[in-house]
Amino acid sequence: MPSIKELSREPELFSSGHRACTGCGEVLAVRQVLLAATKPVACAMPTGCLEIVSTIYPHTAWQVPMFHSAFENAAATISGMEAAYRALKRKGKITEEINFIAFGGDGGTYDIGFQALSGAVERRHRFLYVCLDNEAYMNTGIQRSSATPLGAHTTTSPAGKVKPGKLEWRKDIVEIMIAHDIPYAAQATVWNWNDLANKVRKALSVNGPSFINVLVPCPLGWGYHSSQTITLSRLAVETCFWPLYECENHKYRLNYTPKEKLPITEWLKLQDRFRHLFREENKHLLNAFQEEVDRRWELLNRKIKCSQ
Amino acid sequence: MKTIVKSLLAPRKYFMQGNIACAEGALAAGCRYYAGYPITPSSEIMEHMSIRLPEVGGVFMQMEDEIASICSMIGASWAGAKVMTATSGPGFSLMLEGIGYAVMTETPCVIVDVQRAGPATGQATKPAQGDVMQARWGAHGDHRIIALSPWSVQEMYDLTIKAFNFSEKYRVPTILLADEVVAHLKESFVVKPEIEIYNRDKTLTETPFGTQEEDGVPPMPCFGQGAQLLVTGSTHNEYGIRKVADPDVQERLVTRLCKKIDNHKKDICLTERYFTDNAEYLFVAYGISARSSYAVVSELRESQINAGLLRYITIWPFDEETLKECALEAKVIFVPEMNQGQLVLEIMRILPHQKVIPIPKTRGEAIYPSDIIKVFRKYHE
C-alpha cells in the first residue's frame, strides 16, 4: 500500500499547467492514477473535457504517450495498442513491461463508447480502463448521460413545469463490467486517494482487462462551489450513493465502511442540479432517490456476503 | 398533402440564434419527435427541443450515440411522426449508414449537419463547409438525397420547414447543411402568421414501396394503421418483400429512388440570383460563403464591374440548368467555399469550357469578402 509520502516522491506524469476548471475532480483522478502506476504506461482517451483541458496548444500535460481517438473508441484504440505490444513482445522486439490505461468520461464509456469497451473486455486485452464519471456530458455543455442520476437537471433533462429533471436512474456500469467476467473491477473517488492508488496497482497487476469507475465531481455541471469537490466526493461515499468496493475474480469486497450511513439529502442539497427536488411537489423523487440508494447498498452487501 | 397552418410562434420579428431558429422551424413544420446526441456546434438545437417538445406534446429522446439517434428517428417516422436529428461532422459520419437505410426504405427524416472544421475531431467550435460531398455521396450505393444550405437565421427557420416538406413529399432523408457561423449567429428574423407545410400521404396501400411510374413516390402508411408492413433495407419489391437476387427488382428500385428526385428538380432546386444577367464575373456560392460573396458582388457593382452572384439554396440535387444560364456570358466563374474545393468540382464538370476558379478556405473561420476580393483581383484586368 503506497503512503502519501511515497506517492509524493513519484515523478508527476500529469503535469500542472493544464486548463481544467478550478475544483475539477477529473484531473485529480488522472494525476492520482498515473502516480500509482509503477511501470511505464501508454494511454488513450476519447474526446471530452480531459482531451480539451490537457492538450491546449502549444502545451500538453501528458508526460506519457497519449492517444486521443474519436468519441466512441478509446477502448478499441487501446486494444490495438496492446495487441501490437504483445506481438512485438512475443517476437522479442520489446522486452520492457508496459501498462496500458484508457481514460474515458461517462459519455465516452457508458454511452457511445460502450460497445468498444465491451468488446475490448471480452477479448481480454490487458489494459486498465478508468472511467472519469462526472455524471453528464460536461464538455458540450452539461447534457444528460446514462450516468446522470435520477432527478438531476441538465440542459437536455431540464427541470421545469412538465418534467422534474432526469426521469431515469443511472446505469450500473461496474456491475455490467463484472458481468463480463472481468478479473478486476472497482469503484473509487478522488476523496480517498489511498483507496484509489491501491485499486490502480491491483488493476494493473491482473493479467487481463480491469475497470475502475471514479466519481469526479464537476463544479460547473453539478452547481457547487469549487472548494467543495473533495467534500462532495466524500459525501457520495458516506451516503452510500457511491460505495467504495471492488470485485476481484468474482469476489466482492467493501473497501470503506461509513461509520454512520448519512441520508442522501446531505449529498444532494449541496448541488444546484438537485435544487428543485427539495420543492414540496418533488418530495416523492427525494424518497425514490433514497430508496434506490438503500436498495443498491443492500444488494451490494448481499453480494459481498454471498461471494465470500 | 400541402396545407397552410398557423405559425407556432406568434408572428412577429424575433432576435434569435440560428440553432434555436432551426429548432423552432422544425416545431412549426410539425416535427414531434427528436432524437439526438450532444455535439458542438449543434447542441443548442437539441437543448431547445428538450424544452419545447414536451410543451407541444412531442417526444424528445437523447440517445447513446448518433447511430442510435438516426435509427430511433427512422423508427419514429414509421410510427407516423415528423422527425429530426441534429449533429456535426463526427456524428454525421456515424449517421451515414442510417441515412442510406432511410433512402432505401424511403423514410422521411430531417438531419441537420452543423458543419465544423474537420476531418476527425478537427476544430469543434469553428466553421467549415467540408461535408458537402459527404452529404451527397456519404451513404454507400447509388442513391439521392436532398440537401439545403441556409445563409441566415431566417433561413435556419425557413429552410428547416422546407426540409420537412421535401422529406415528407419525396420520402427521402433531407439534410440541412448549416455551418457553425449561421448556427451560432444571432440576428433578427421574421415569423409569418401562416406557413405552408406538407403532410405525408398515409393512404393505406398494399404497395408502399413501389409505383407504376418510374419516378413516383408511393404513399406511406405507418405502423398501427393496419397495413401489413415489412420495412427492410434489403432490396425489396413494391410490397416490401425482400428480393435479394432479382436483377430487375434491384434495377427498378434504385432507378426509382434516383429518378423520384432527379425528375422533380424543378420543385426541389432553389436558387437565388443577384445581378446575374450579363454578368462577366459570376460568383457561385452557398451558405455563409454566399453571404460574403454577396458583399463582394455589391461592392463590385458599385464600381461598375459586371459581377453577379448565383446562390444555391438547394445544393443537392444540383441545379445544372440555372448554372448554365447564368454562366452564359461569364468570363470567369468564382466559387468561394470553406473547404478545399468541393462544389466547384460539380461546376467544373458542368462548364468544362469555362474558366472556373475555386476560392477555398480551410482555416476554421468564415470566408471573408476580403478573401474573395483578393482572388478576384488576380483575374480582373
XYZ file of C-alpha atoms in Angstrom:
689
model
C 0.000 0.000 0.000
C 1.629 3.289 -1.071
C 1.773 6.065 1.522
C 1.084 9.646 0.542
C 4.727 10.435 1.264
C 5.789 7.701 -1.082
C 3.448 8.926 -3.809
C 4.674 12.494 -3.439
C 8.162 11.324 -4.368
C 6.946 9.778 -7.618
C 7.500 11.846 -10.755
C 4.345 13.649 -11.920
C 3.140 12.055 -15.148
C 0.262 14.521 -15.489
C 1.798 17.931 -15.066
C 0.419 21.150 -13.688
C -0.500 23.979 -16.050
C -3.413 22.196 -17.702
C -6.599 24.238 -18.221
C -9.163 22.356 -16.160
C -11.661 24.455 -14.182
C -10.877 25.281 -10.575
C -12.020 22.373 -8.464
C -12.199 19.906 -11.360
C -12.341 16.372 -9.989
C -11.332 14.712 -13.227
C -7.729 15.917 -13.367
C -7.193 14.959 -9.714
C -8.163 11.419 -10.608
C -5.860 11.283 -13.631
C -2.932 12.554 -11.611
C -3.522 10.054 -8.816
C -3.976 7.128 -11.195
C -0.725 7.891 -13.005
C 1.157 8.393 -9.737
C 0.097 4.937 -8.639
C 1.408 3.260 -11.803
C 4.764 1.627 -11.175
C 5.635 0.591 -14.726
C 5.844 2.693 -17.893
C 2.364 3.445 -19.220
C 0.821 4.296 -22.576
C -2.602 5.950 -22.544
C -5.619 6.545 -24.745
C -8.610 8.837 -24.321
C -11.678 9.692 -26.330
C -12.869 13.231 -26.999
C -14.046 15.013 -23.860
C -13.152 17.577 -21.215
C -9.909 15.757 -20.451
C -8.716 15.941 -24.040
C -9.518 19.647 -24.223
C -8.017 20.789 -20.934
C -4.871 18.665 -21.041
C -3.727 19.439 -24.573
C -4.236 23.137 -25.221
C -1.819 24.400 -27.834
C 1.140 24.592 -27.544
C 1.201 22.510 -24.367
C 0.434 19.010 -23.209
C 0.036 17.927 -19.621
C 0.919 14.340 -20.512
C 4.378 13.100 -19.573
C 3.426 9.703 -21.017
C 2.408 8.741 -24.565
C -1.240 9.700 -25.108
C -3.514 8.731 -27.969
C -6.621 10.889 -28.466
C -9.075 8.930 -30.601
C -12.661 9.629 -31.634
C -15.518 9.743 -29.143
C -16.636 6.137 -29.349
C -13.455 4.145 -29.469
C -10.813 4.673 -26.754
C -11.182 1.032 -25.732
C -10.846 -0.145 -29.347
C -7.793 2.047 -29.884
C -6.087 0.733 -26.772
C -6.971 -2.818 -27.867
C -4.885 -2.229 -30.976
C -2.038 -0.712 -28.995
C -1.994 -3.580 -26.547
C -2.286 -6.289 -29.204
C 0.600 -4.788 -31.166
C 2.674 -4.559 -27.990
C 2.032 -8.213 -27.218
C 3.053 -9.221 -30.741
C 6.273 -7.208 -30.510
C 6.977 -8.733 -27.138
C 6.411 -12.224 -28.456
C 8.912 -11.531 -31.229
C 11.397 -10.223 -28.719
C 11.392 -6.682 -30.136
C 10.220 -5.208 -26.828
C 11.356 -6.587 -23.511
C 10.021 -3.909 -21.190
C 6.773 -4.362 -19.282
C 4.294 -1.665 -20.306
C 0.874 -0.930 -18.816
C -1.983 0.439 -20.881
C -4.516 2.850 -19.403
C -7.561 4.327 -21.125
C -9.329 7.331 -19.592
C -12.907 7.957 -20.693
C -15.640 10.244 -19.428
C -19.043 8.808 -18.593
C -20.401 9.719 -22.040
C -17.483 8.038 -23.771
C -17.805 4.994 -21.502
C -21.466 4.388 -20.594
C -22.956 5.576 -23.880
C -21.159 5.991 -27.186
C -18.007 4.110 -26.119
C -19.795 1.193 -24.510
C -19.681 -1.149 -27.488
C -15.913 -0.702 -27.880
C -15.375 -1.192 -24.146
C -17.488 -4.332 -24.026
C -15.601 -5.783 -26.995
C -12.177 -4.984 -25.573
C -13.019 -6.572 -22.230
C -14.449 -9.666 -23.878
C -11.260 -10.078 -25.955
C -9.275 -9.980 -22.732
C -6.803 -7.276 -23.655
C -4.542 -6.431 -20.757
C -5.434 -2.821 -20.001
C -6.953 -0.657 -17.317
C -9.993 1.405 -18.269
C -10.592 4.330 -15.923
C -13.982 5.949 -16.241
C -13.904 9.555 -15.025
C -17.547 9.751 -14.117
C -18.872 13.279 -13.635
C -22.388 12.168 -14.438
C -23.106 14.148 -17.632
C -21.649 15.480 -20.886
C -19.813 18.426 -19.380
C -17.625 19.216 -22.396
C -20.518 20.008 -24.731
C -22.451 21.942 -22.082
C -23.933 19.590 -19.463
C -26.263 17.216 -21.308
C -27.603 14.153 -19.514
C -25.840 10.819 -19.965
C -26.799 7.354 -18.782
C -24.605 8.068 -15.744
C -26.717 11.070 -14.729
C -28.646 10.311 -11.523
C -32.419 10.463 -11.156
C -33.842 13.953 -10.917
C -30.698 15.809 -11.975
C -31.187 18.941 -14.030
C -29.109 19.032 -17.224
C -29.569 21.025 -20.425
C -31.320 18.063 -22.058
C -33.199 16.923 -18.970
C -34.255 20.378 -17.813
C -36.239 20.670 -14.609
C -39.382 22.646 -15.356
C -43.131 22.578 -15.203
C -43.530 19.394 -17.243
C -40.578 17.326 -16.041
C -38.559 17.317 -12.789
C -35.136 16.717 -14.372
C -33.931 13.291 -15.476
C -36.564 10.607 -15.068
C -34.322 7.544 -15.149
C -31.887 6.040 -12.683
C -28.235 5.726 -13.689
C -26.687 2.697 -15.338
C -24.593 0.479 -13.053
C -21.504 0.274 -15.248
C -19.306 -1.531 -12.671
C -21.861 -4.304 -12.400
C -22.011 -4.517 -16.207
C -18.230 -4.888 -16.322
C -18.374 -7.583 -13.646
C -20.912 -9.388 -15.810
C -18.157 -9.552 -18.467
C -16.211 -11.788 -16.040
C -13.603 -9.072 -15.821
C -10.743 -10.073 -13.485
C -10.858 -6.755 -11.625
C -13.478 -4.017 -11.360
C -13.787 -1.336 -8.713
C -15.398 1.914 -7.740
C -13.344 4.779 -6.290
C -13.375 8.522 -5.610
C -10.883 11.357 -5.622
C -11.515 11.894 -1.937
C -9.965 8.569 -0.837
C -6.609 8.820 -2.680
C -5.203 5.842 -0.836
C -8.042 3.594 -1.877
C -7.763 4.818 -5.477
C -4.000 4.220 -5.595
C -4.416 0.703 -4.218
C -7.049 -0.092 -6.777
C -4.899 1.152 -9.643
C -1.979 -1.027 -8.507
C -4.230 -4.058 -8.198
C -5.852 -3.393 -11.549
C -2.524 -3.067 -13.336
C -1.269 -6.294 -11.808
C -4.036 -8.534 -13.174
C -3.418 -10.458 -16.365
C -6.345 -9.147 -18.395
C -8.715 -6.218 -18.517
C -9.596 -4.144 -15.474
C -12.023 -1.317 -14.861
C -12.210 1.450 -12.259
C -15.099 3.857 -12.077
C -14.031 7.076 -10.369
C -16.585 9.633 -9.240
C -15.200 13.033 -10.240
C -17.358 15.963 -9.090
C -17.758 18.819 -11.588
C -18.344 22.278 -10.053
C -19.897 23.647 -13.241
C -22.134 20.717 -14.100
C -23.246 19.923 -10.562
C -23.542 23.527 -9.442
C -21.438 23.885 -6.300
C -18.530 25.983 -5.092
C -15.219 24.746 -6.446
C -13.837 24.366 -2.911
C -16.308 21.524 -2.230
C -15.052 18.885 -4.691
C -13.481 16.632 -2.079
C -16.364 17.164 0.361
C -18.841 16.121 -2.311
C -16.907 13.054 -3.322
C -16.642 12.097 0.350
C -20.369 12.641 0.961
C -21.174 10.433 -2.030
C -19.397 7.642 -0.169
C -20.764 8.437 3.304
C -24.334 8.425 1.974
C -23.637 5.091 0.244
C -24.522 6.613 -3.120
C -21.022 5.672 -4.238
C -19.766 2.749 -2.166
C -16.023 2.128 -2.380
C -15.844 -1.506 -3.370
C -14.068 -3.884 -5.680
C -14.704 -7.210 -7.309
C -11.659 -9.374 -7.811
C -12.171 -12.681 -9.583
C -15.865 -12.740 -8.662
C -15.159 -11.808 -5.057
C -16.769 -8.593 -3.850
C -15.102 -6.563 -1.123
C -16.099 -3.316 0.567
C -13.042 -1.077 0.936
C -14.565 1.528 3.198
C -17.478 1.289 5.594
C -19.140 4.561 6.552
C -19.321 4.925 10.327
C -22.853 6.193 10.021
C -24.790 6.000 6.753
C -25.862 9.589 6.056
C -29.187 10.433 4.382
C -28.791 11.096 0.647
C -30.097 14.641 1.091
C -26.735 15.521 2.702
C -25.138 14.988 -0.687
C -27.978 16.297 -2.841
C -28.552 19.570 -1.017
C -25.100 20.922 -1.841
C -25.711 20.718 -5.594
C -27.751 23.114 -7.716
C -28.670 20.374 -10.180
C -30.859 18.804 -7.470
C -32.275 22.028 -6.004
C -35.753 21.523 -7.468
C -36.028 18.139 -5.728
C -36.378 19.955 -2.415
C -39.642 21.565 -3.519
C -42.757 20.138 -1.903
C -44.145 18.710 -5.161
C -40.968 16.710 -5.811
C -40.717 15.115 -2.409
C -41.604 11.736 -3.855
C -38.481 11.919 -6.010
C -36.287 12.527 -2.997
C -37.846 9.465 -1.375
C -37.399 7.431 -4.537
C -33.749 8.506 -4.668
C -33.167 7.395 -1.069
C -34.954 4.112 -1.642
C -32.859 3.326 -4.682
C -29.626 4.127 -2.824
C -30.762 1.865 0.027
C -31.745 -0.930 -2.318
C -28.430 -0.868 -4.131
C -26.458 -0.632 -0.906
C -28.250 -3.649 0.492
C -27.788 -5.564 -2.743
C -24.063 -4.842 -2.684
C -23.775 -6.033 0.883
C -25.572 -9.241 -0.028
C -23.223 -9.781 -2.959
C -20.249 -9.305 -0.667
C -21.651 -11.885 1.726
C -22.562 -14.366 -0.991
C -19.233 -14.193 -2.774
C -17.097 -14.969 0.294
C -50.559 16.986 -48.977
C -49.875 20.669 -48.988
C -51.637 22.630 -46.307
C -51.443 26.075 -44.753
C -51.097 26.203 -40.979
C -50.682 28.903 -38.388
C -47.158 29.506 -37.189
C -46.367 28.047 -33.797
C -44.539 31.156 -32.638
C -46.558 34.356 -32.560
C -45.993 36.181 -35.846
C -43.514 38.998 -35.332
C -39.863 39.823 -35.501
C -37.523 37.772 -33.299
C -33.900 38.063 -32.316
C -32.561 34.548 -32.135
C -29.619 32.245 -32.556
C -29.585 30.174 -35.759
C -29.725 26.857 -33.914
C -32.784 27.939 -31.920
C -34.491 29.238 -35.063
C -33.851 25.850 -36.669
C -35.495 24.047 -33.734
C -38.473 26.441 -33.901
C -38.744 25.892 -37.656
C -38.900 22.145 -37.069
C -41.670 22.528 -34.500
C -43.595 24.801 -36.854
C -43.278 22.228 -39.650
C -44.850 19.652 -37.350
C -41.780 17.856 -36.005
C -42.899 15.914 -32.932
C -40.024 13.530 -32.442
C -36.417 14.469 -31.923
C -33.613 12.033 -31.189
C -30.081 13.279 -30.784
C -26.699 13.167 -29.181
C -24.774 16.191 -27.937
C -22.112 17.592 -30.252
C -20.678 21.052 -30.733
C -21.741 23.247 -32.547
C -25.246 21.804 -32.843
C -26.132 21.100 -29.189
C -28.408 24.139 -28.782
C -30.883 22.594 -31.231
C -31.147 19.554 -29.010
C -31.312 21.563 -25.798
C -34.089 23.729 -27.187
C -36.003 20.679 -28.397
C -35.731 19.102 -24.939
C -37.579 22.088 -23.512
C -40.027 22.757 -26.348
C -41.126 19.297 -27.478
C -42.828 18.339 -24.182
C -44.659 21.678 -24.367
C -46.220 20.821 -27.739
C -46.932 17.182 -26.911
C -43.907 15.822 -28.749
C -41.235 13.367 -27.752
C -37.620 14.267 -27.055
C -35.141 11.452 -26.808
C -31.460 11.677 -26.018
C -29.762 8.613 -27.423
C -26.460 6.927 -26.595
C -24.811 7.928 -29.868
C -25.536 9.173 -33.380
C -26.168 5.721 -34.816
C -28.911 5.236 -32.263
C -30.206 8.770 -32.895
C -30.815 8.291 -36.598
C -32.175 4.766 -36.208
C -34.630 5.722 -33.491
C -35.852 8.581 -35.623
C -36.367 6.216 -38.562
C -38.457 4.056 -36.232
C -40.471 7.056 -35.103
C -41.007 8.152 -38.701
C -42.567 4.756 -39.469
C -44.775 5.259 -36.451
C -46.092 8.298 -38.319
C -44.223 11.230 -36.775
C -42.312 14.005 -38.458
C -38.785 13.509 -37.137
C -35.483 15.302 -36.878
C -31.967 14.979 -35.501
C -29.064 17.428 -35.465
C -25.351 16.785 -35.372
C -21.956 17.869 -36.671
C -19.206 16.203 -38.748
C -18.119 13.311 -36.495
C -21.731 12.475 -35.676
C -22.780 12.896 -39.300
C -20.164 10.296 -40.257
C -21.741 7.855 -37.823
C -25.195 8.566 -39.233
C -24.323 7.666 -42.805
C -25.431 4.050 -42.563
C -28.763 5.215 -41.197
C -29.110 7.783 -43.971
C -28.575 5.054 -46.569
C -31.150 2.922 -44.783
C -33.637 5.795 -44.814
C -33.038 6.259 -48.552
C -33.656 2.568 -49.215
C -36.759 2.360 -47.024
C -37.960 5.781 -48.243
C -38.274 7.119 -44.724
C -38.921 10.836 -44.356
C -36.487 12.376 -41.878
C -34.549 15.598 -41.451
C -30.876 15.639 -40.493
C -29.262 18.921 -39.535
C -25.493 18.909 -40.001
C -23.939 21.991 -38.438
C -20.590 21.747 -40.187
C -17.409 22.296 -38.239
C -13.770 22.142 -39.270
C -12.610 18.556 -39.825
C -11.605 15.888 -40.607
C -11.980 13.825 -37.417
C -12.421 15.904 -34.263
C -10.914 18.862 -36.102
C -11.861 22.227 -34.646
C -15.099 21.590 -32.816
C -16.127 25.219 -32.388
C -15.013 26.505 -35.789
C -16.982 26.658 -39.038
C -16.421 24.820 -42.319
C -18.298 23.584 -45.382
C -16.385 20.351 -45.631
C -19.333 17.931 -45.620
C -20.832 18.953 -48.978
C -19.665 15.857 -50.841
C -20.145 13.635 -47.814
C -23.784 14.688 -47.665
C -24.163 13.794 -51.318
C -22.143 10.595 -51.527
C -21.524 9.505 -47.933
C -24.010 6.648 -47.775
C -22.965 3.687 -49.890
C -24.727 2.517 -53.013
C -26.451 4.563 -55.711
C -28.787 7.000 -54.108
C -30.120 10.536 -53.948
C -30.731 12.801 -51.000
C -31.802 16.435 -50.732
C -29.504 18.993 -49.094
C -30.287 22.632 -48.344
C -27.835 25.316 -47.302
C -29.027 28.274 -45.171
C -27.178 31.614 -45.155
C -29.044 33.387 -42.350
C -31.021 32.850 -39.163
C -34.149 33.496 -41.235
C -33.218 30.556 -43.424
C -32.317 28.346 -40.461
C -36.031 28.718 -39.733
C -37.469 28.738 -43.266
C -35.298 26.013 -44.757
C -35.885 23.670 -41.830
C -39.588 23.898 -42.695
C -38.752 23.331 -46.368
C -36.546 20.371 -45.458
C -39.513 18.737 -43.720
C -41.756 19.455 -46.680
C -39.357 17.910 -49.197
C -38.657 14.963 -46.949
C -42.337 14.172 -46.433
C -43.242 14.750 -50.059
C -40.467 12.684 -51.635
C -39.942 10.208 -48.797
C -36.235 10.912 -48.686
C -33.797 11.954 -45.956
C -33.263 15.683 -46.245
C -30.156 17.317 -44.891
C -29.948 20.880 -43.665
C -26.288 21.604 -44.328
C -25.664 24.513 -41.989
C -22.349 25.617 -40.550
C -21.080 26.956 -37.245
C -21.446 30.598 -38.364
C -25.159 30.551 -39.239
C -25.837 28.167 -36.361
C -24.369 30.465 -33.722
C -25.211 33.712 -35.465
C -27.729 35.868 -33.637
C -29.807 38.203 -35.763
C -33.400 39.154 -36.277
C -35.809 37.161 -38.394
C -39.499 37.227 -39.129
C -42.136 34.639 -38.325
C -45.068 34.974 -40.692
C -48.643 34.365 -39.500
C -49.006 31.297 -41.706
C -46.694 28.764 -43.246
C -47.068 26.150 -45.919
C -46.382 22.636 -44.767
C -46.588 19.251 -46.417
C -48.120 16.309 -44.609
C -47.185 12.787 -45.612
C -49.579 10.767 -47.754
C -50.516 7.958 -45.362
C -53.057 6.274 -47.641
C -53.467 2.615 -46.768
C -51.944 0.703 -49.667
C -50.657 -2.759 -50.389
C -47.696 -1.328 -52.237
C -45.959 1.223 -50.007
C -42.638 0.571 -51.756
C -43.385 0.992 -55.404
C -45.316 2.922 -58.051
C -46.382 2.410 -61.635
C -44.320 5.420 -62.675
C -40.575 5.035 -62.726
C -40.180 8.248 -60.720
C -43.145 8.003 -58.362
C -43.395 8.333 -54.604
C -45.656 5.710 -53.031
C -47.934 6.548 -50.093
C -46.528 5.618 -46.704
C -48.968 4.047 -44.263
C -47.438 3.811 -40.810
C -47.381 1.138 -38.145
C -50.679 0.856 -36.392
C -52.770 1.860 -39.411
C -53.459 -1.709 -40.421
C -51.169 -2.055 -43.418
C -49.122 -5.235 -43.397
C -45.775 -3.533 -43.418
C -42.407 -5.133 -43.928
C -39.722 -2.481 -43.780
C -36.316 -3.657 -44.895
C -33.001 -2.216 -46.038
C -32.572 -5.184 -48.345
C -33.694 -4.785 -51.922
C -37.461 -5.208 -51.984
C -40.356 -5.093 -54.403
C -43.331 -2.729 -54.212
C -44.919 -4.847 -51.470
C -41.799 -4.662 -49.334
C -40.878 -8.304 -49.945
C -37.136 -8.957 -50.000
C -35.749 -9.706 -53.436
C -32.040 -10.007 -52.888
C -31.124 -11.902 -56.053
C -33.501 -10.401 -58.613
C -31.699 -8.022 -61.004
C -34.932 -6.477 -62.311
C -36.199 -5.542 -58.856
C -32.835 -4.097 -57.873
C -32.697 -2.019 -61.048
C -36.294 -0.835 -60.808
C -35.957 0.161 -57.159
C -32.640 2.008 -57.432
C -33.761 3.761 -60.610
C -36.904 4.998 -58.921
C -35.056 6.093 -55.769
C -32.897 8.281 -58.029
C -35.486 9.426 -60.532
C -38.067 10.467 -57.968
C -35.563 13.173 -57.077
C -33.923 13.829 -60.470
C -37.229 14.245 -62.297
C -38.565 16.694 -59.708
C -35.614 19.041 -59.697
C -37.849 21.931 -60.793
C -39.706 21.652 -57.499
C -36.721 20.869 -55.300
C -33.952 23.080 -56.672
C -33.974 26.501 -55.076
C -31.524 29.164 -56.154
C -31.276 32.925 -55.909
C -29.716 35.265 -58.456
C -28.219 38.653 -57.818
C -27.191 40.705 -60.899
C -26.547 37.546 -62.887
C -27.924 38.928 -66.173
C -24.933 39.540 -68.455
C -22.568 39.003 -65.553
C -18.959 38.876 -66.709
C -17.765 37.736 -63.332
C -20.026 35.149 -61.837
C -19.751 34.097 -58.201
C -21.348 30.786 -57.351
C -21.741 30.155 -53.642
C -23.944 28.712 -50.892
C -24.480 29.103 -47.163
C -22.372 31.610 -45.320
C -19.884 31.812 -48.218
C -22.690 33.219 -50.352
C -23.225 35.955 -47.810
C -19.630 37.073 -48.108
C -19.896 36.761 -51.891
C -22.980 38.969 -51.849
C -20.992 41.693 -50.111
C -18.288 41.350 -52.764
C -20.714 41.476 -55.678
C -22.490 44.549 -54.282
C -19.164 46.307 -53.887
C -18.048 45.405 -57.406
C -21.341 46.592 -58.888
C -20.830 49.940 -57.191
C -17.530 50.233 -59.004
C -19.292 49.452 -62.295
C -17.904 45.933 -62.583
C -20.295 43.419 -64.115
C -20.346 40.922 -61.275
C -23.196 38.624 -60.293
C -23.982 36.022 -57.685
C -25.757 32.742 -58.139
C -26.641 31.374 -54.725
C -27.503 27.750 -54.290
C -30.110 27.188 -51.593
C -30.658 23.587 -52.640
C -27.210 22.083 -53.132
C -28.336 18.521 -53.817
C -29.793 17.749 -56.258
C -27.663 20.247 -58.154
C -29.412 22.649 -60.500
C -27.365 22.436 -63.712
C -29.693 24.453 -65.938
C -29.617 27.614 -63.853
C -25.844 27.475 -63.666
C -25.542 27.184 -67.450
C -27.946 30.099 -67.912
C -26.142 32.400 -65.504
C -22.736 31.465 -66.858
C -23.592 32.243 -70.491
C -21.617 35.447 -70.638
C -19.303 34.888 -67.738
C -15.592 35.342 -68.414
C -14.607 33.971 -65.039
C -16.609 31.984 -62.527
C -15.506 32.094 -58.900
C -16.538 29.500 -56.365
C -15.739 30.538 -52.773
C -16.127 27.658 -50.333
C -14.998 26.883 -46.790
C -13.308 23.675 -47.906
C -10.545 22.629 -50.292
C -12.948 22.862 -53.230
C -15.959 20.558 -53.302
C -18.968 22.052 -55.084
C -16.530 23.638 -57.531
C -15.865 20.149 -58.912
C -19.515 19.911 -59.906
C -19.331 23.326 -61.576
C -16.162 22.435 -63.479
C -17.889 19.278 -64.663
C -20.907 21.188 -65.940
C -18.923 24.047 -67.502
C -15.859 22.281 -68.928
C -15.018 25.069 -71.372
C -15.208 27.981 -68.990
C -12.731 29.434 -66.576
C -13.813 28.200 -63.148
C -11.695 29.438 -60.241
C -12.031 27.855 -56.810
C -11.615 30.117 -53.778
C -11.040 27.625 -50.991
C -10.580 28.450 -47.340
C -9.945 25.879 -44.646
C -8.746 27.942 -41.738
C -11.635 27.156 -39.416
C -13.045 30.627 -39.926
C -15.648 32.198 -42.175
C -14.600 33.148 -45.676
C -14.396 36.949 -45.640
C -15.198 39.324 -48.508
C -11.523 40.322 -48.420
C -10.500 36.695 -49.083
C -12.698 36.665 -52.158
C -11.644 40.092 -53.448
C -8.001 39.078 -53.219
C -8.503 36.222 -55.667
C -10.845 38.278 -57.858
C -8.179 40.975 -58.364
C -5.888 38.421 -59.971
C -8.421 37.788 -62.734
C -9.781 41.264 -63.298
C -7.963 43.317 -65.876
